[in-house]
JSON list of C-alpha atoms in Angstrom, two decimals:
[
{"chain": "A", "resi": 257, "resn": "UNK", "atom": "CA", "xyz": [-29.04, 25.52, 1.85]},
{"chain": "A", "resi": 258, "resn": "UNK", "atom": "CA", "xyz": [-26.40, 27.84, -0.08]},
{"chain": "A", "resi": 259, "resn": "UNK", "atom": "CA", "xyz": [-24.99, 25.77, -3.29]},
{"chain": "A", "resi": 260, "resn": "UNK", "atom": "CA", "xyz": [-21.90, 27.08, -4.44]},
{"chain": "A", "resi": 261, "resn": "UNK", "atom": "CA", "xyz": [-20.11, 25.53, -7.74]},
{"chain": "A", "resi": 262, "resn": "UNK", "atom": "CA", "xyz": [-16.92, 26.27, -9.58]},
{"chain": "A", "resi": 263, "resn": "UNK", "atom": "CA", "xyz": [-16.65, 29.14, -12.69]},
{"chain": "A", "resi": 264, "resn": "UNK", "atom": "CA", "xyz": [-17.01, 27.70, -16.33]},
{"chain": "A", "resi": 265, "resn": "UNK", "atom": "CA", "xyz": [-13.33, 28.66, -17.07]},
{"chain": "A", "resi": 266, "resn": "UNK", "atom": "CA", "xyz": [-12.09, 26.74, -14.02]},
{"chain": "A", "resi": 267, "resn": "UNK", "atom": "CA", "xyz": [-14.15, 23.55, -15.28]},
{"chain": "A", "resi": 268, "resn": "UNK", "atom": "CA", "xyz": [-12.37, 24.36, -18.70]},
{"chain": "A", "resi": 269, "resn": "UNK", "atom": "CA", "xyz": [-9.35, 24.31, -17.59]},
{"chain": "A", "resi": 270, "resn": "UNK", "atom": "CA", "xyz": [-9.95, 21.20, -15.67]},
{"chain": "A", "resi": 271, "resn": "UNK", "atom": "CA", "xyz": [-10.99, 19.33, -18.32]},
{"chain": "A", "resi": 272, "resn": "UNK", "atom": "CA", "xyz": [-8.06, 20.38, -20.80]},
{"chain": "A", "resi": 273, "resn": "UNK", "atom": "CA", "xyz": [-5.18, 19.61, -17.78]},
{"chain": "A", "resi": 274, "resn": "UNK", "atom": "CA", "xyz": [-6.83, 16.00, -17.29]},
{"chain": "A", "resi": 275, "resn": "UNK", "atom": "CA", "xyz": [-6.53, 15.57, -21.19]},
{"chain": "A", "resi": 276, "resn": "UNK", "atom": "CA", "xyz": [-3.30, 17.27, -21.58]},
{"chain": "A", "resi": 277, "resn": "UNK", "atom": "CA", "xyz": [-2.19, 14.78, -18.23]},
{"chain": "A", "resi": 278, "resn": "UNK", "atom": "CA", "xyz": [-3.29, 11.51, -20.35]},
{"chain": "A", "resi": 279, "resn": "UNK", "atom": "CA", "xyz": [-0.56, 12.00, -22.91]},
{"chain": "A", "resi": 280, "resn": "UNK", "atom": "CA", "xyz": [2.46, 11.14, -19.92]},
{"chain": "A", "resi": 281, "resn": "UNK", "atom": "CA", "xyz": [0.13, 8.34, -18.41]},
{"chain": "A", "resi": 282, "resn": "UNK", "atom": "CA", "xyz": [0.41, 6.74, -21.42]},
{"chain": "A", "resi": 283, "resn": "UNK", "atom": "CA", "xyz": [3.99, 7.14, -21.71]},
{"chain": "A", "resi": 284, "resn": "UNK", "atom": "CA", "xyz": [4.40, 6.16, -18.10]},
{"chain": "A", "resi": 285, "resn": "UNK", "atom": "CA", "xyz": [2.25, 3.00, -18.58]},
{"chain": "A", "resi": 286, "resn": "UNK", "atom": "CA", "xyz": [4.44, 1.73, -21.01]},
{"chain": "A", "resi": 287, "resn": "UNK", "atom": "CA", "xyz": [7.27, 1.61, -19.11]},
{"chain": "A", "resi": 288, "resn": "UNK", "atom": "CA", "xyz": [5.74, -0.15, -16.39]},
{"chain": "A", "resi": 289, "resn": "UNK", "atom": "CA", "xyz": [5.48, -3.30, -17.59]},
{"chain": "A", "resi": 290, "resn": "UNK", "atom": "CA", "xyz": [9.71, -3.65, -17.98]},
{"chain": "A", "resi": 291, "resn": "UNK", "atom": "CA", "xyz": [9.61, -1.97, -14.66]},
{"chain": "A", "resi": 292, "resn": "UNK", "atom": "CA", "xyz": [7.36, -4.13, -12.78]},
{"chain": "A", "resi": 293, "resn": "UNK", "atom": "CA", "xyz": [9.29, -7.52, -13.89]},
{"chain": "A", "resi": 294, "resn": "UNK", "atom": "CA", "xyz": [12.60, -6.46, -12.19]},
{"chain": "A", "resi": 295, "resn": "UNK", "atom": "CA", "xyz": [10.42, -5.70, -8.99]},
{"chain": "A", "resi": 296, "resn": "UNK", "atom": "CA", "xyz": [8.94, -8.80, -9.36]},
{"chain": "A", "resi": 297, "resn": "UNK", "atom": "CA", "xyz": [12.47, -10.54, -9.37]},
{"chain": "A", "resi": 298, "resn": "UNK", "atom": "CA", "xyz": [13.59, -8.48, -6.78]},
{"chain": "A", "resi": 299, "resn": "UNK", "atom": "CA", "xyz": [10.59, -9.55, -4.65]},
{"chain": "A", "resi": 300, "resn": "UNK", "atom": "CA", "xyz": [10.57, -13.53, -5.04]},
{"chain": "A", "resi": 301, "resn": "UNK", "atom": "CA", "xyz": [11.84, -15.28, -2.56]},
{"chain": "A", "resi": 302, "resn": "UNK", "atom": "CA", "xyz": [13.86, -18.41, -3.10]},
{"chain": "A", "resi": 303, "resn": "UNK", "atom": "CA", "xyz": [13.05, -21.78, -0.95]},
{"chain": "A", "resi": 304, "resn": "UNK", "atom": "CA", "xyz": [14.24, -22.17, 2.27]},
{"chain": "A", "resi": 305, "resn": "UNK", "atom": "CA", "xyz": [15.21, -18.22, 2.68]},
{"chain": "A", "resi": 306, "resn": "UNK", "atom": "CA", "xyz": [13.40, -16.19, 5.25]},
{"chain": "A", "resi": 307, "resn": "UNK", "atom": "CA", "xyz": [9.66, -15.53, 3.33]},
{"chain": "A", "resi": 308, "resn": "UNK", "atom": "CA", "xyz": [10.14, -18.49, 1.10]},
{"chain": "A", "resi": 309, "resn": "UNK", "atom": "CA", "xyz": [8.85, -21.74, 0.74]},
{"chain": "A", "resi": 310, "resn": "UNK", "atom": "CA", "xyz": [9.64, -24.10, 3.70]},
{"chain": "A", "resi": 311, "resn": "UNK", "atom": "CA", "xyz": [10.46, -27.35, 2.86]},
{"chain": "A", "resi": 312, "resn": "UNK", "atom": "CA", "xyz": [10.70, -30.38, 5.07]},
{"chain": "A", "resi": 313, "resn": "UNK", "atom": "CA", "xyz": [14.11, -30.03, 6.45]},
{"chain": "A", "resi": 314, "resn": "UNK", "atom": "CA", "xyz": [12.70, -26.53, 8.47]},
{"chain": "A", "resi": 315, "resn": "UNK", "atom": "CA", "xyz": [11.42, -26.86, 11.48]},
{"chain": "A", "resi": 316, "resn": "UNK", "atom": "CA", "xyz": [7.84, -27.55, 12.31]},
{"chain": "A", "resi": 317, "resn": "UNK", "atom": "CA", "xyz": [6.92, -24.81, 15.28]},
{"chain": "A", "resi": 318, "resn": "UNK", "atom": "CA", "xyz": [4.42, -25.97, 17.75]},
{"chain": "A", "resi": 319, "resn": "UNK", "atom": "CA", "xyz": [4.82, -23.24, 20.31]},
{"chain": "A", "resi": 320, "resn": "UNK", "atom": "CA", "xyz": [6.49, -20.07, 21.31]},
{"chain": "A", "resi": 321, "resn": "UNK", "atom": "CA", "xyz": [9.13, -21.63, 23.29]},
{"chain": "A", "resi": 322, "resn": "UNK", "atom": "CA", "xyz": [10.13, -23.53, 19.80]},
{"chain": "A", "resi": 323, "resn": "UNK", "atom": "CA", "xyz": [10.32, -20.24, 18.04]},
{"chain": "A", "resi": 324, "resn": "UNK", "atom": "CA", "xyz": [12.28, -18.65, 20.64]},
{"chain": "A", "resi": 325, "resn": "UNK", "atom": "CA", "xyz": [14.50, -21.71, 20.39]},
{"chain": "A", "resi": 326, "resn": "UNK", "atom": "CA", "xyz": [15.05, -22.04, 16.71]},
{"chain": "A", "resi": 327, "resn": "UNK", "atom": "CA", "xyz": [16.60, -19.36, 14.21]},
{"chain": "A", "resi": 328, "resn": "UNK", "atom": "CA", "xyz": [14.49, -20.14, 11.25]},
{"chain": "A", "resi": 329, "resn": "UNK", "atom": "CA", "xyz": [11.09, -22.61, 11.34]},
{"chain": "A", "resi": 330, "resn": "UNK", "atom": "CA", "xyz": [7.80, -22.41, 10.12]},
{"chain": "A", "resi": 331, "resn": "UNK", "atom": "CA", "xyz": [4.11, -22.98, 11.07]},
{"chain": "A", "resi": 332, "resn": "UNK", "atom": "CA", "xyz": [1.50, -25.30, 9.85]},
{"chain": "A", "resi": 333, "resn": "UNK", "atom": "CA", "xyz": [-1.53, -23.77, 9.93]},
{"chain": "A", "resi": 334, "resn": "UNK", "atom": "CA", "xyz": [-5.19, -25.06, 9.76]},
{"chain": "A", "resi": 335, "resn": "UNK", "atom": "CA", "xyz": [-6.09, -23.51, 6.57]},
{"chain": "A", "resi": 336, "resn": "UNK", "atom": "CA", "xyz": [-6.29, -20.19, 6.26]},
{"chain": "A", "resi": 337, "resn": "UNK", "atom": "CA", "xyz": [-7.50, -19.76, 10.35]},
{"chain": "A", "resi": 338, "resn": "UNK", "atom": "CA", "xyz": [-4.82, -16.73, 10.53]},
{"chain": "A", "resi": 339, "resn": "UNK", "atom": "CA", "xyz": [-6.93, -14.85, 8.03]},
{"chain": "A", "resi": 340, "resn": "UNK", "atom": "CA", "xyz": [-9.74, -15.06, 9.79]},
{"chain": "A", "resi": 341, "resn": "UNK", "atom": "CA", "xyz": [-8.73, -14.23, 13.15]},
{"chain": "A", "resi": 342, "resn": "UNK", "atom": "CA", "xyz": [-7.61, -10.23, 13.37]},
{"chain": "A", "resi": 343, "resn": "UNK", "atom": "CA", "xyz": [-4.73, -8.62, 11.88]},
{"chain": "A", "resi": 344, "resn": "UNK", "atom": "CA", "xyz": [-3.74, -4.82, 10.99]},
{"chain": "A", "resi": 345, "resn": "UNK", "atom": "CA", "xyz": [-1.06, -2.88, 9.80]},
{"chain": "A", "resi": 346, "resn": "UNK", "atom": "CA", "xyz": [2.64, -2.64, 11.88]},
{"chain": "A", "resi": 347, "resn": "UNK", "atom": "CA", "xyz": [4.93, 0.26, 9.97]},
{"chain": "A", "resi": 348, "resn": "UNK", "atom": "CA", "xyz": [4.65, -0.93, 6.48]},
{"chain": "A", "resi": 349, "resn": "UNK", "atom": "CA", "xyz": [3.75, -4.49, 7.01]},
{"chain": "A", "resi": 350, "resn": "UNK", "atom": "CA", "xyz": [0.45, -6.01, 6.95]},
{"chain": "A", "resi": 351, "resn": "UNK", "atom": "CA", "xyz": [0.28, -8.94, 9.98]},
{"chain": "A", "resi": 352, "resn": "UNK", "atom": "CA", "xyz": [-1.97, -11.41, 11.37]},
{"chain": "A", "resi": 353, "resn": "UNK", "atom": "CA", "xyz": [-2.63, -13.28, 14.47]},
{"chain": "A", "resi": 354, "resn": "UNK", "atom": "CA", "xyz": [-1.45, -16.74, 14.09]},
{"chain": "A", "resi": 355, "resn": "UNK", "atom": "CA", "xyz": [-2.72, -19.37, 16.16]},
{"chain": "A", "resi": 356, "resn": "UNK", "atom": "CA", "xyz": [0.22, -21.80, 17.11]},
{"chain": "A", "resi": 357, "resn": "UNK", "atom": "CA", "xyz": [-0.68, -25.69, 17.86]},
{"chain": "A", "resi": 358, "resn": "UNK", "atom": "CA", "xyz": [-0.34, -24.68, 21.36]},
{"chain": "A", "resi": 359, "resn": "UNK", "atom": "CA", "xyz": [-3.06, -22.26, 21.30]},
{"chain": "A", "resi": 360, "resn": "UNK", "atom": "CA", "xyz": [-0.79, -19.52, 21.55]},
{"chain": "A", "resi": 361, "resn": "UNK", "atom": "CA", "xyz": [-0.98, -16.44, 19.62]},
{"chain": "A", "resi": 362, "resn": "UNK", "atom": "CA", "xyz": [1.19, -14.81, 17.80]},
{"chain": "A", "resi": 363, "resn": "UNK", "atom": "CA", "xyz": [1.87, -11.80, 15.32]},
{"chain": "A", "resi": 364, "resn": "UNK", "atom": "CA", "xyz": [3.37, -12.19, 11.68]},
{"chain": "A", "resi": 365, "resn": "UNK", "atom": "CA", "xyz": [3.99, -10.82, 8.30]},
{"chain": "A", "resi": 366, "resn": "UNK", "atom": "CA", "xyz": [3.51, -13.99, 5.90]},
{"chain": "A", "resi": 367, "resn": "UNK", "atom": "CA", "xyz": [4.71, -13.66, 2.51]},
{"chain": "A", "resi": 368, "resn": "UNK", "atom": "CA", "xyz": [1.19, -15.17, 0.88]},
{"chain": "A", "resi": 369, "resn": "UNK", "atom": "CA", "xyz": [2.94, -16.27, -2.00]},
{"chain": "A", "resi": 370, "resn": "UNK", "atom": "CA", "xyz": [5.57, -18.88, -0.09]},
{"chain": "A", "resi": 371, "resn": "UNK", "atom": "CA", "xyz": [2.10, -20.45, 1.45]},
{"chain": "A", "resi": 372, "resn": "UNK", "atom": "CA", "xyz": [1.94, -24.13, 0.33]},
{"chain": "A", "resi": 373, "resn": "UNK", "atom": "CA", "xyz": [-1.54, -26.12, 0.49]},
{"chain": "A", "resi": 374, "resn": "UNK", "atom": "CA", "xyz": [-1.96, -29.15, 1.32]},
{"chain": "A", "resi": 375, "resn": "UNK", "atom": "CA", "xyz": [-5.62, -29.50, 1.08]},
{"chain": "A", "resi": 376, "resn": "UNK", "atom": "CA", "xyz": [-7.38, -29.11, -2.37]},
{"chain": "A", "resi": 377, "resn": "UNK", "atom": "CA", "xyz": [-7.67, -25.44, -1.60]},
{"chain": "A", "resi": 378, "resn": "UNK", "atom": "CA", "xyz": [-6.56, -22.72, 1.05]},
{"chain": "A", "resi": 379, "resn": "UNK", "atom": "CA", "xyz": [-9.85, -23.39, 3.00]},
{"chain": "A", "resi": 380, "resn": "UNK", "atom": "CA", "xyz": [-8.90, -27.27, 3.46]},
{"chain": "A", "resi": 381, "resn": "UNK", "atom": "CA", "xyz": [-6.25, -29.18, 5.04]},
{"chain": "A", "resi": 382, "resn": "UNK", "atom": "CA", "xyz": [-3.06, -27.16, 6.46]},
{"chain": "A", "resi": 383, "resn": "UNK", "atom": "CA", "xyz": [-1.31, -24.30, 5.01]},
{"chain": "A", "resi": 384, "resn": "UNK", "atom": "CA", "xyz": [2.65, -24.23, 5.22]},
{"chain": "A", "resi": 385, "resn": "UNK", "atom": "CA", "xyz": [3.11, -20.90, 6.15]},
{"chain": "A", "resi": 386, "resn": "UNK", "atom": "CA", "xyz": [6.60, -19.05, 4.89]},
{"chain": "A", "resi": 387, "resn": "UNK", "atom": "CA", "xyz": [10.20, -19.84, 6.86]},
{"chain": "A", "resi": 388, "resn": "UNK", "atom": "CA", "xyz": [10.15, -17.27, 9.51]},
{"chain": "A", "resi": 389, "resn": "UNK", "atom": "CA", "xyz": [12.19, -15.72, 11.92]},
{"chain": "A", "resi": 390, "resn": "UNK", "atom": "CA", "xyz": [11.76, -13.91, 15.78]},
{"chain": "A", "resi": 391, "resn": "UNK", "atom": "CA", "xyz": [11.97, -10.17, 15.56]},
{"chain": "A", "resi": 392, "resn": "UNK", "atom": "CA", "xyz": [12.15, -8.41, 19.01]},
{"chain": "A", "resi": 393, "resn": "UNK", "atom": "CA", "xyz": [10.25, -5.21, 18.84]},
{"chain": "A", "resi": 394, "resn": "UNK", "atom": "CA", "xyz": [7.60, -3.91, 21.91]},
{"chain": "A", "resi": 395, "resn": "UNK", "atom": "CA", "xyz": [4.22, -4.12, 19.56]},
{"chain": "A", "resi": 396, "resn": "UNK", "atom": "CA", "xyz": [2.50, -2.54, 22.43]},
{"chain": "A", "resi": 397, "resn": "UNK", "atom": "CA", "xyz": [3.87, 1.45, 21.34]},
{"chain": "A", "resi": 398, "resn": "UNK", "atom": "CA", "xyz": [1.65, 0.71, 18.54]},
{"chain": "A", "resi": 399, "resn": "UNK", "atom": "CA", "xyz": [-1.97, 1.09, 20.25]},
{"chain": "A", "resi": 400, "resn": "UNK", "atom": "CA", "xyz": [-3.52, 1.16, 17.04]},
{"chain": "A", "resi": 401, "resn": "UNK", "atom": "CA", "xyz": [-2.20, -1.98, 15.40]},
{"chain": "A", "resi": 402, "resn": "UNK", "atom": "CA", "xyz": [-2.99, -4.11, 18.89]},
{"chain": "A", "resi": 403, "resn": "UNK", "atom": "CA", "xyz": [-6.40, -2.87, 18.74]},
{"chain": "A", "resi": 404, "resn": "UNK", "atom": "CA", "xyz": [-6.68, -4.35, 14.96]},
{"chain": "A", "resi": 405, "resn": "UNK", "atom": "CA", "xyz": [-4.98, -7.52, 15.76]},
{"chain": "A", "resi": 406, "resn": "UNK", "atom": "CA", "xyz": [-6.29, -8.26, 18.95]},
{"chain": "A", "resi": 407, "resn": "UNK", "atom": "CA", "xyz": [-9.94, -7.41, 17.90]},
{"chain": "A", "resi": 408, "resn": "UNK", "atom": "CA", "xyz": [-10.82, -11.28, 18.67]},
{"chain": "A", "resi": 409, "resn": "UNK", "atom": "CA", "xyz": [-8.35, -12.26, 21.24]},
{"chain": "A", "resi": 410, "resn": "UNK", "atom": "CA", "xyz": [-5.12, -10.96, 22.94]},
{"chain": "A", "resi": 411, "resn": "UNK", "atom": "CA", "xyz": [-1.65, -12.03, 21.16]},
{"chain": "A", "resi": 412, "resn": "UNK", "atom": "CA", "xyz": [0.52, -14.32, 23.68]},
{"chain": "A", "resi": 413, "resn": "UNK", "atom": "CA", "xyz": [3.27, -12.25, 23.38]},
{"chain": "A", "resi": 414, "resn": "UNK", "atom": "CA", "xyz": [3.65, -8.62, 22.32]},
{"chain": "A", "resi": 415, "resn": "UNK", "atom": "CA", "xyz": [7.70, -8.11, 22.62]},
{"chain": "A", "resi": 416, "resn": "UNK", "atom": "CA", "xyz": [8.09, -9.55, 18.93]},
{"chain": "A", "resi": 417, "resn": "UNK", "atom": "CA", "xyz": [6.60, -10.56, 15.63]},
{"chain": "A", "resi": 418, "resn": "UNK", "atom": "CA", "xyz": [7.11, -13.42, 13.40]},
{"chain": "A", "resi": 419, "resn": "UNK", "atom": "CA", "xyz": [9.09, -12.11, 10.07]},
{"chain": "A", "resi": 420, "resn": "UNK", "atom": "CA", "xyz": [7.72, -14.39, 7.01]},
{"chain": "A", "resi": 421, "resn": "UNK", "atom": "CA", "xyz": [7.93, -12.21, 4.61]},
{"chain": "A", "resi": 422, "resn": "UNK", "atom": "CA", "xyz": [11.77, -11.29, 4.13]},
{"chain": "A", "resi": 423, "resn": "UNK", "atom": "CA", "xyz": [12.16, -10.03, 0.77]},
{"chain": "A", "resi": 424, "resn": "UNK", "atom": "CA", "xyz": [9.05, -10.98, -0.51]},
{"chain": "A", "resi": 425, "resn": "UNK", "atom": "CA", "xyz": [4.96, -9.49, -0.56]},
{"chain": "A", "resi": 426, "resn": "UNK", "atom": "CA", "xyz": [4.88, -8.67, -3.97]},
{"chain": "A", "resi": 427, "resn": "UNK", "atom": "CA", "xyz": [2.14, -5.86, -5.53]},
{"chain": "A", "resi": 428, "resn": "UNK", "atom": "CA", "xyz": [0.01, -6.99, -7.80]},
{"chain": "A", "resi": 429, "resn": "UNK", "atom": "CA", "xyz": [0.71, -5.43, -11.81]},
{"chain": "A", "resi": 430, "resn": "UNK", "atom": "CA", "xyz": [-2.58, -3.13, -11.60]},
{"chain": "A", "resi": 431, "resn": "UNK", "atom": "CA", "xyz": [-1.04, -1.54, -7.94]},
{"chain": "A", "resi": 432, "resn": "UNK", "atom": "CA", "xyz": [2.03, -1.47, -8.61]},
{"chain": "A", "resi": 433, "resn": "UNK", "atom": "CA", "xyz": [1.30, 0.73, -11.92]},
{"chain": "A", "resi": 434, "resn": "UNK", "atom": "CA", "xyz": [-1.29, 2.76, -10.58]},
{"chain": "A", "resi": 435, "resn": "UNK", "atom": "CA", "xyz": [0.52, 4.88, -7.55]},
{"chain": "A", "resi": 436, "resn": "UNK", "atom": "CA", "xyz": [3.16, 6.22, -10.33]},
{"chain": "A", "resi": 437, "resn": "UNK", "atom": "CA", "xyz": [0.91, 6.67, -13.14]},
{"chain": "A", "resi": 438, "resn": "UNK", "atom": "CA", "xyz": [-1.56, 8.74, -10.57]},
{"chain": "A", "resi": 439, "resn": "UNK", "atom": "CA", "xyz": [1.02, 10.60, -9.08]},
{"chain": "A", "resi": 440, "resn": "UNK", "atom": "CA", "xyz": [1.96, 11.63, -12.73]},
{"chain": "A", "resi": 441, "resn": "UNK", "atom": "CA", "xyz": [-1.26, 12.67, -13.78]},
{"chain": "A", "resi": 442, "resn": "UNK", "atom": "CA", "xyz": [-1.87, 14.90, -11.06]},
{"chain": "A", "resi": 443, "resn": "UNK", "atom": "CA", "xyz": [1.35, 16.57, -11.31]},
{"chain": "A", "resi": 444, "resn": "UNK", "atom": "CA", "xyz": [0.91, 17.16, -14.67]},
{"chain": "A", "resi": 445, "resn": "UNK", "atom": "CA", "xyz": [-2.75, 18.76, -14.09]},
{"chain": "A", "resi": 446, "resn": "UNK", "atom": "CA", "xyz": [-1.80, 20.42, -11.14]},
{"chain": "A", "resi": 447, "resn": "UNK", "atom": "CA", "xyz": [1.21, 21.94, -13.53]},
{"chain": "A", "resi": 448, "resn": "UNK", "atom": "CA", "xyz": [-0.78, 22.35, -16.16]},
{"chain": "A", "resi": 449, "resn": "UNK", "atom": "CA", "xyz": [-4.22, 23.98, -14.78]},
{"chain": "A", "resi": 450, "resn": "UNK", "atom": "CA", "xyz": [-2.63, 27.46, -13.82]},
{"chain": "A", "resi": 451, "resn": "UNK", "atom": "CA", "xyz": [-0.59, 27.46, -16.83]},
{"chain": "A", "resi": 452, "resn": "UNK", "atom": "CA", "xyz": [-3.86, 27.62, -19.32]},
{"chain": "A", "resi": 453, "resn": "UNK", "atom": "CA", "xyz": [-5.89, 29.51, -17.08]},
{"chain": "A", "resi": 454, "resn": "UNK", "atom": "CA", "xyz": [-3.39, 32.40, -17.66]},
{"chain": "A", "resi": 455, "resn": "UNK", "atom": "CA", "xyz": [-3.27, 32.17, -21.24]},
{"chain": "A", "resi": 456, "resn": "UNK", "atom": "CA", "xyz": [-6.90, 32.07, -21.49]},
{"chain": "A", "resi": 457, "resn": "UNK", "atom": "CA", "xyz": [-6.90, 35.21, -19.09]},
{"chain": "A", "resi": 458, "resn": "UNK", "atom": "CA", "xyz": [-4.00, 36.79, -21.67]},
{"chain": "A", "resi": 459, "resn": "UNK", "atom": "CA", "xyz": [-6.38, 36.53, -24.66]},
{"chain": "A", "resi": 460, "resn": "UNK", "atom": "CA", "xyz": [-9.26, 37.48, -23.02]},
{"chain": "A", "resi": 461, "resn": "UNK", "atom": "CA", "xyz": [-11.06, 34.21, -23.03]},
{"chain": "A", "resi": 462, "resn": "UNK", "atom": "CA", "xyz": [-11.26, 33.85, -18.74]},
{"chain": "A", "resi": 463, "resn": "UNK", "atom": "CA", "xyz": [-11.01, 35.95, -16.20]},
{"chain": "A", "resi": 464, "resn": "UNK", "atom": "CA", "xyz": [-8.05, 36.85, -14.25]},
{"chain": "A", "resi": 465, "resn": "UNK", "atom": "CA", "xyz": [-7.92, 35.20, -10.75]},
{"chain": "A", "resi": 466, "resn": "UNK", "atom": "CA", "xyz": [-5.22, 38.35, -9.87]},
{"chain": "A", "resi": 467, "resn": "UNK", "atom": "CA", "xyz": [-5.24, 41.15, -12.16]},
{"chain": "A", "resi": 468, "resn": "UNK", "atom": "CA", "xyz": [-2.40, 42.44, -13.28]},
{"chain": "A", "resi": 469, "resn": "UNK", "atom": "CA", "xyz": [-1.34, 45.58, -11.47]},
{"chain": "A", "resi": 470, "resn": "UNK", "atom": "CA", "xyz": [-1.67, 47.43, -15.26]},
{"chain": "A", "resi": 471, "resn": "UNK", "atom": "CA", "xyz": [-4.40, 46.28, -15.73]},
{"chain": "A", "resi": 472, "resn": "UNK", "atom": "CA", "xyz": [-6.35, 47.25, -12.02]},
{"chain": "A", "resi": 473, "resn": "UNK", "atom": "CA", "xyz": [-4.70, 50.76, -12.65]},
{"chain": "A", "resi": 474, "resn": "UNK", "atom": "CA", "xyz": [-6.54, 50.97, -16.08]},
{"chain": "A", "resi": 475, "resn": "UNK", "atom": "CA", "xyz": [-9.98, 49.80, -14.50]},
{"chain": "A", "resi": 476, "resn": "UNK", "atom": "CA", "xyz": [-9.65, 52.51, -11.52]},
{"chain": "A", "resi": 477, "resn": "UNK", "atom": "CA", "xyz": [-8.53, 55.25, -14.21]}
]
């Protein structure tokens, strides 16, 4: 089997464009924390709103027919069943299947953090699930997704999904800092990389990955 590996200046300059690229990850990680509080803020729901808490004024939904009849309600489910059952990924939203009292299934985007226990714990007793609303959308154009979510059972219906989430579905601190301070260090080695390869090339340290046309003239005199 041929083995091919990468030239000792290349590592080089690997190694100093990763160290170089630490200096603005630091920078940038500094300013995440301020950062991440206002998207926190922006990102909690209040009580009562669609993806917040629902208290005991919203209604209780015990089938599709009472979410197609109500603006807002919410569902009451047995623990944390909807986890359990299939879900997958709809445009940017993560959703489950919930099962409804009536046995009916249906998809959603739940806000996790607007889910109140009743039980000791998520796995006992029933979970409040967020205040939701109907959104009318053909989920069937999305092959993909129905073959995640409906990996158990069909869903009911497929011409909406249940919105709990509104505003809410907050990142945790650690993901919400690492996409930007990522994206920033490999900018700054993919900036950096070519930029001390051709100095070291210049002094005479490296190799040139293109000669200069001087210099290829000088080599064929």
């Amino acid at each position: 089997m041929r083995r091919t590996s990468l030239r000792f200046d290349i590592w080089i300059c690997l190694a100093l464009a990763y160290l170089i690229s630490l200096l603005p990850v630091k920078v940038v990680e500094k300013m995440m924390p301020a950062q991440y509080d206002n998207y926190v803020e922006e990102h909690t729901v209040s009580a009562g709103e669609i993806g917040g808490a629902a208290g005991e004024s919203v209604f209780r939904a015990q089938s599709v027919a009472d979410l197609e009849a109500h603006e807002t309600f919410t569902i009451v489910s047995d623990g944390i069943e909807y986890r359990n059952r299939g879900g997958g990924y709809y445009k940017n939203w993560y959703m489950n299947a919930v099962t409804l009292p009536s046995g009916e299934l249906v998809a959603a985007c739940i806000n996790e953090d607007a889910v109140q226990q009743t039980g000791e714990d998520i796995f006992t007793g029933d979970n409040i699930l967020p205040v939701g609303r109907l959104v009318y959308e053909d989920l069937s154009e999305n092959e993909t997704f129905l073959e995640q979510i409906e990996y158990k059972e069909p869903l009911s219906r497929t011409d909406f999904y249940v919105d709990m989430l509104g505003n809410g579905g907050k990142l945790s601190e650690e993901d919400y800092t690492q996409i930007p301070t990522l994206m920033i260090q490999l900018g700054t080695i993919f900036v950096c990389f070519p930029l001390l390869h051709m100095l070291g090339a210049r002094l005479g340290i490296f190799p040139y990955f293109f000669p200069p046309k001087n210099k290829k003239e000088a080599e064929w005199k």
